[in-house]
């Protein structure tokens, strides 16, 4: 999937980019909405000619594949990008679902079947060599699709939204497929991780949403407004307190501290947008350093201690002789306000092309169905017991 007719606008060469993501911003029970925002920002960057969006693949992560797959189609239709054909990949059946309740849910009601389409698409693109530049791959969800498609010959750089550099518990993406993350990290391909410490320096608040001027602006991002408001209510309490502790550097391996966003108590972290902008706007980041990292060996389905250990700090220069186990990371967001302005500007460049789609209920509809079925079952059982004596049924008048 490539929309080359929209590229070649400015004098610079667009960055060839493949995005792999787990969008759930149009699902009430999705764990985050930043993937959907990142997709809209990527579409705006493509229109600008900053990137050449050559592929879009979908995985499970924030939600099961059965939710993320329809989500991306509804989002693209709403934004008017019906010419894009995303590729379906792997879901919760091939992952270690990190949230315990969701693990139980997936055990009882398994996710939809996995698809090899995304991995095969990545393989086919990375092996194109002659007149096509090597591809950059941005992983915004678990690394499952890429881990099964590594081909160093045609991959220029891998960017992963994930990682934790103080030895504390990993982020949701890496925890959801620790084997996949380890496989990608161990590959001999240049890699950048945009992890908890980097992303936690930026937060979206209600004042940011007001500047979207919805519904008057008729932006595609307005469809995500209910979910963004939900995130602003929930994330400060259930996620951001742990993020702040990570930025204080209280892990076993770091005495370093990072500058936490002052808005973590009133907003949500735009994880995937920060990761995307680290590729297209590297000047907005600083203190780029290389680290040699490792994961505790664990079986295919775990267990392991869900951490990533830094075994060597390599500084800002690396000879590039072998990238196995080596990652680069930007430790500093130069200016949070300026980075948010970049996000707002790009979100404002993608208008809605159709009426705003309602949010899908996700798990709620399934759980409601189970609840109703359970009530009907026990009610029927109660009626049966009332009309039986000593195990013998009595006629009902």
PDB file of C-alpha atoms in Angstrom, residues 10-147:
ATOM      1  CA  UNK A  10       8.682  19.412  -0.961  1.00  0.00           C
ATOM      2  CA  UNK A  11      12.305  19.387  -1.981  1.00  0.00           C
ATOM      3  CA  UNK A  12      13.349  16.693   0.487  1.00  0.00           C
ATOM      4  CA  UNK A  13      13.080  12.961  -0.028  1.00  0.00           C
ATOM      5  CA  UNK A  14      10.149  11.446   1.904  1.00  0.00           C
ATOM      6  CA  UNK A  15      11.022   8.892   4.570  1.00  0.00           C
ATOM      7  CA  UNK A  16       9.812   5.454   3.392  1.00  0.00           C
ATOM      8  CA  UNK A  17       7.791   4.192   6.345  1.00  0.00           C
ATOM      9  CA  UNK A  18       5.708   1.158   7.262  1.00  0.00           C
ATOM     10  CA  UNK A  19       3.453   1.517  10.324  1.00  0.00           C
ATOM     11  CA  UNK A  20       2.317  -1.465  12.397  1.00  0.00           C
ATOM     12  CA  UNK A  21      -0.308  -0.558  14.979  1.00  0.00           C
ATOM     13  CA  UNK A  22      -3.080  -1.729  17.337  1.00  0.00           C
ATOM     14  CA  UNK A  23      -5.780   0.970  17.099  1.00  0.00           C
ATOM     15  CA  UNK A  24      -8.696   0.945  19.532  1.00  0.00           C
ATOM     16  CA  UNK A  25      -9.752   4.587  19.737  1.00  0.00           C
ATOM     17  CA  UNK A  26     -13.207   3.821  18.332  1.00  0.00           C
ATOM     18  CA  UNK A  27     -13.807   1.082  20.916  1.00  0.00           C
ATOM     19  CA  UNK A  28     -14.987   1.989  24.421  1.00  0.00           C
ATOM     20  CA  UNK A  29     -13.056  -0.853  26.030  1.00  0.00           C
ATOM     21  CA  UNK A  30      -9.822  -0.262  24.104  1.00  0.00           C
ATOM     22  CA  UNK A  31      -6.954   0.553  26.450  1.00  0.00           C
ATOM     23  CA  UNK A  32      -5.795   3.628  24.525  1.00  0.00           C
ATOM     24  CA  UNK A  33      -6.587   5.943  21.611  1.00  0.00           C
ATOM     25  CA  UNK A  34      -3.104   7.177  20.708  1.00  0.00           C
ATOM     26  CA  UNK A  35      -2.686   4.599  17.917  1.00  0.00           C
ATOM     27  CA  UNK A  36      -5.647   6.080  16.041  1.00  0.00           C
ATOM     28  CA  UNK A  37      -4.289   9.603  16.503  1.00  0.00           C
ATOM     29  CA  UNK A  38      -0.881   8.434  15.287  1.00  0.00           C
ATOM     30  CA  UNK A  39      -2.466   6.972  12.145  1.00  0.00           C
ATOM     31  CA  UNK A  40      -4.149  10.314  11.400  1.00  0.00           C
ATOM     32  CA  UNK A  41      -0.860  12.148  12.019  1.00  0.00           C
ATOM     33  CA  UNK A  42       0.935   9.716   9.698  1.00  0.00           C
ATOM     34  CA  UNK A  43      -1.651  10.409   6.987  1.00  0.00           C
ATOM     35  CA  UNK A  44      -1.039  14.151   7.390  1.00  0.00           C
ATOM     36  CA  UNK A  45       2.734  13.633   7.206  1.00  0.00           C
ATOM     37  CA  UNK A  46       2.251  11.598   4.048  1.00  0.00           C
ATOM     38  CA  UNK A  47       0.209  14.376   2.466  1.00  0.00           C
ATOM     39  CA  UNK A  48       2.946  16.840   3.392  1.00  0.00           C
ATOM     40  CA  UNK A  49       5.534  14.654   1.681  1.00  0.00           C
ATOM     41  CA  UNK A  50       7.469  14.144   4.923  1.00  0.00           C
ATOM     42  CA  UNK A  51       6.944  10.382   4.800  1.00  0.00           C
ATOM     43  CA  UNK A  52       6.032   7.911   2.085  1.00  0.00           C
ATOM     44  CA  UNK A  53       3.556   5.670   3.881  1.00  0.00           C
ATOM     45  CA  UNK A  54       4.252   2.364   2.176  1.00  0.00           C
ATOM     46  CA  UNK A  55       2.386  -0.013   4.444  1.00  0.00           C
ATOM     47  CA  UNK A  56      -0.075  -0.207   7.304  1.00  0.00           C
ATOM     48  CA  UNK A  57      -0.492  -3.422   9.273  1.00  0.00           C
ATOM     49  CA  UNK A  58      -2.691  -4.240  12.254  1.00  0.00           C
ATOM     50  CA  UNK A  59      -2.133  -6.358  15.342  1.00  0.00           C
ATOM     51  CA  UNK A  60      -3.779  -6.967  18.689  1.00  0.00           C
ATOM     52  CA  UNK A  61      -2.490  -5.211  21.784  1.00  0.00           C
ATOM     53  CA  UNK A  62      -4.548  -2.408  23.275  1.00  0.00           C
ATOM     54  CA  UNK A  63      -7.510  -4.559  22.291  1.00  0.00           C
ATOM     55  CA  UNK A  64      -7.935  -7.943  20.616  1.00  0.00           C
ATOM     56  CA  UNK A  65      -7.496  -8.169  16.870  1.00  0.00           C
ATOM     57  CA  UNK A  66     -11.258  -8.653  16.633  1.00  0.00           C
ATOM     58  CA  UNK A  67     -11.555  -5.016  17.778  1.00  0.00           C
ATOM     59  CA  UNK A  68      -8.469  -3.378  16.233  1.00  0.00           C
ATOM     60  CA  UNK A  69      -9.160  -4.779  12.747  1.00  0.00           C
ATOM     61  CA  UNK A  70     -12.622  -3.189  12.323  1.00  0.00           C
ATOM     62  CA  UNK A  71     -11.380  -0.079  14.148  1.00  0.00           C
ATOM     63  CA  UNK A  72      -8.786   0.750  11.480  1.00  0.00           C
ATOM     64  CA  UNK A  73     -11.327   0.360   8.665  1.00  0.00           C
ATOM     65  CA  UNK A  74     -13.804   2.680  10.381  1.00  0.00           C
ATOM     66  CA  UNK A  75     -11.046   5.230  11.018  1.00  0.00           C
ATOM     67  CA  UNK A  76      -9.736   5.214   7.435  1.00  0.00           C
ATOM     68  CA  UNK A  77     -13.252   5.429   6.006  1.00  0.00           C
ATOM     69  CA  UNK A  78     -14.046   8.373   8.260  1.00  0.00           C
ATOM     70  CA  UNK A  79     -10.848  10.171   7.229  1.00  0.00           C
ATOM     71  CA  UNK A  80     -11.487   9.526   3.539  1.00  0.00           C
ATOM     72  CA  UNK A  81      -8.508   7.219   2.937  1.00  0.00           C
ATOM     73  CA  UNK A  82     -10.483   4.375   1.426  1.00  0.00           C
ATOM     74  CA  UNK A  83      -7.635   3.610  -1.013  1.00  0.00           C
ATOM     75  CA  UNK A  84      -5.507   2.271   1.834  1.00  0.00           C
ATOM     76  CA  UNK A  85      -5.669  -1.476   2.323  1.00  0.00           C
ATOM     77  CA  UNK A  86      -4.328  -2.371   5.772  1.00  0.00           C
ATOM     78  CA  UNK A  87      -2.972  -5.861   6.338  1.00  0.00           C
ATOM     79  CA  UNK A  88      -4.253  -8.068   9.141  1.00  0.00           C
ATOM     80  CA  UNK A  89      -1.664  -9.636  11.437  1.00  0.00           C
ATOM     81  CA  UNK A  90      -1.464 -11.416  14.754  1.00  0.00           C
ATOM     82  CA  UNK A  91      -3.719 -10.903  17.734  1.00  0.00           C
ATOM     83  CA  UNK A  92      -4.082 -12.069  21.303  1.00  0.00           C
ATOM     84  CA  UNK A  93      -3.921 -15.742  20.305  1.00  0.00           C
ATOM     85  CA  UNK A  94      -0.188 -15.232  19.657  1.00  0.00           C
ATOM     86  CA  UNK A  95       0.514 -12.879  22.562  1.00  0.00           C
ATOM     87  CA  UNK A  96       0.854 -12.873  26.317  1.00  0.00           C
ATOM     88  CA  UNK A  97      -2.062 -10.603  27.205  1.00  0.00           C
ATOM     89  CA  UNK A  98      -0.537  -8.368  29.869  1.00  0.00           C
ATOM     90  CA  UNK A  99      -3.686  -7.314  31.759  1.00  0.00           C
ATOM     91  CA  UNK A 100      -4.892 -10.209  33.923  1.00  0.00           C
ATOM     92  CA  UNK A 101      -8.624  -9.617  33.461  1.00  0.00           C
ATOM     93  CA  UNK A 102      -8.182  -9.458  29.692  1.00  0.00           C
ATOM     94  CA  UNK A 103      -6.088 -12.634  29.784  1.00  0.00           C
ATOM     95  CA  UNK A 104      -9.022 -14.436  31.417  1.00  0.00           C
ATOM     96  CA  UNK A 105     -11.420 -12.905  28.902  1.00  0.00           C
ATOM     97  CA  UNK A 106      -9.268 -14.087  26.002  1.00  0.00           C
ATOM     98  CA  UNK A 107      -9.038 -17.554  27.584  1.00  0.00           C
ATOM     99  CA  UNK A 108     -12.815 -17.844  27.784  1.00  0.00           C
ATOM    100  CA  UNK A 109     -13.599 -16.003  24.528  1.00  0.00           C
ATOM    101  CA  UNK A 110     -10.523 -16.346  22.267  1.00  0.00           C
ATOM    102  CA  UNK A 111      -9.585 -13.595  19.862  1.00  0.00           C
ATOM    103  CA  UNK A 112     -10.279 -13.963  16.150  1.00  0.00           C
ATOM    104  CA  UNK A 113      -7.861 -16.105  14.130  1.00  0.00           C
ATOM    105  CA  UNK A 114      -4.441 -14.694  13.348  1.00  0.00           C
ATOM    106  CA  UNK A 115      -3.443 -13.767   9.825  1.00  0.00           C
ATOM    107  CA  UNK A 116      -0.050 -14.022   8.113  1.00  0.00           C
ATOM    108  CA  UNK A 117      -0.901 -11.146   5.758  1.00  0.00           C
ATOM    109  CA  UNK A 118       0.952  -8.486   7.738  1.00  0.00           C
ATOM    110  CA  UNK A 119       4.146 -10.516   8.152  1.00  0.00           C
ATOM    111  CA  UNK A 120       4.093 -11.586   4.509  1.00  0.00           C
ATOM    112  CA  UNK A 121       3.575  -7.974   3.455  1.00  0.00           C
ATOM    113  CA  UNK A 122       6.542  -6.886   5.578  1.00  0.00           C
ATOM    114  CA  UNK A 123       8.687  -9.655   4.103  1.00  0.00           C
ATOM    115  CA  UNK A 124       7.738  -8.757   0.538  1.00  0.00           C
ATOM    116  CA  UNK A 125       8.431  -5.059   1.068  1.00  0.00           C
ATOM    117  CA  UNK A 126      11.720  -5.530   2.903  1.00  0.00           C
ATOM    118  CA  UNK A 127      13.034  -7.764   0.133  1.00  0.00           C
ATOM    119  CA  UNK A 128      12.485  -5.215  -2.638  1.00  0.00           C
ATOM    120  CA  UNK A 129      16.013  -4.024  -3.370  1.00  0.00           C
ATOM    121  CA  UNK A 130      16.683  -2.668  -6.839  1.00  0.00           C
ATOM    122  CA  UNK A 131      15.116   0.756  -7.307  1.00  0.00           C
ATOM    123  CA  UNK A 132      13.393   0.997  -3.927  1.00  0.00           C
ATOM    124  CA  UNK A 133      14.953   2.535  -0.826  1.00  0.00           C
ATOM    125  CA  UNK A 134      15.171   0.353   2.299  1.00  0.00           C
ATOM    126  CA  UNK A 135      12.109   0.665   4.496  1.00  0.00           C
ATOM    127  CA  UNK A 136      11.806   2.147   7.986  1.00  0.00           C
ATOM    128  CA  UNK A 137       9.387   0.259  10.227  1.00  0.00           C
ATOM    129  CA  UNK A 138       7.482   1.849  13.106  1.00  0.00           C
ATOM    130  CA  UNK A 139       6.000  -0.608  15.610  1.00  0.00           C
ATOM    131  CA  UNK A 140       3.285   1.067  17.682  1.00  0.00           C
ATOM    132  CA  UNK A 141       1.984  -2.150  19.254  1.00  0.00           C
ATOM    133  CA  UNK A 142       3.533  -5.487  20.235  1.00  0.00           C
ATOM    134  CA  UNK A 143       6.361  -6.591  17.949  1.00  0.00           C
ATOM    135  CA  UNK A 144       4.663  -9.853  16.914  1.00  0.00           C
ATOM    136  CA  UNK A 145       4.094  -9.090  13.221  1.00  0.00           C
ATOM    137  CA  UNK A 146       7.676  -7.906  12.660  1.00  0.00           C
ATOM    138  CA  UNK A 147       9.307 -10.641  14.757  1.00  0.00           C
TER     139      UNK A 147
END
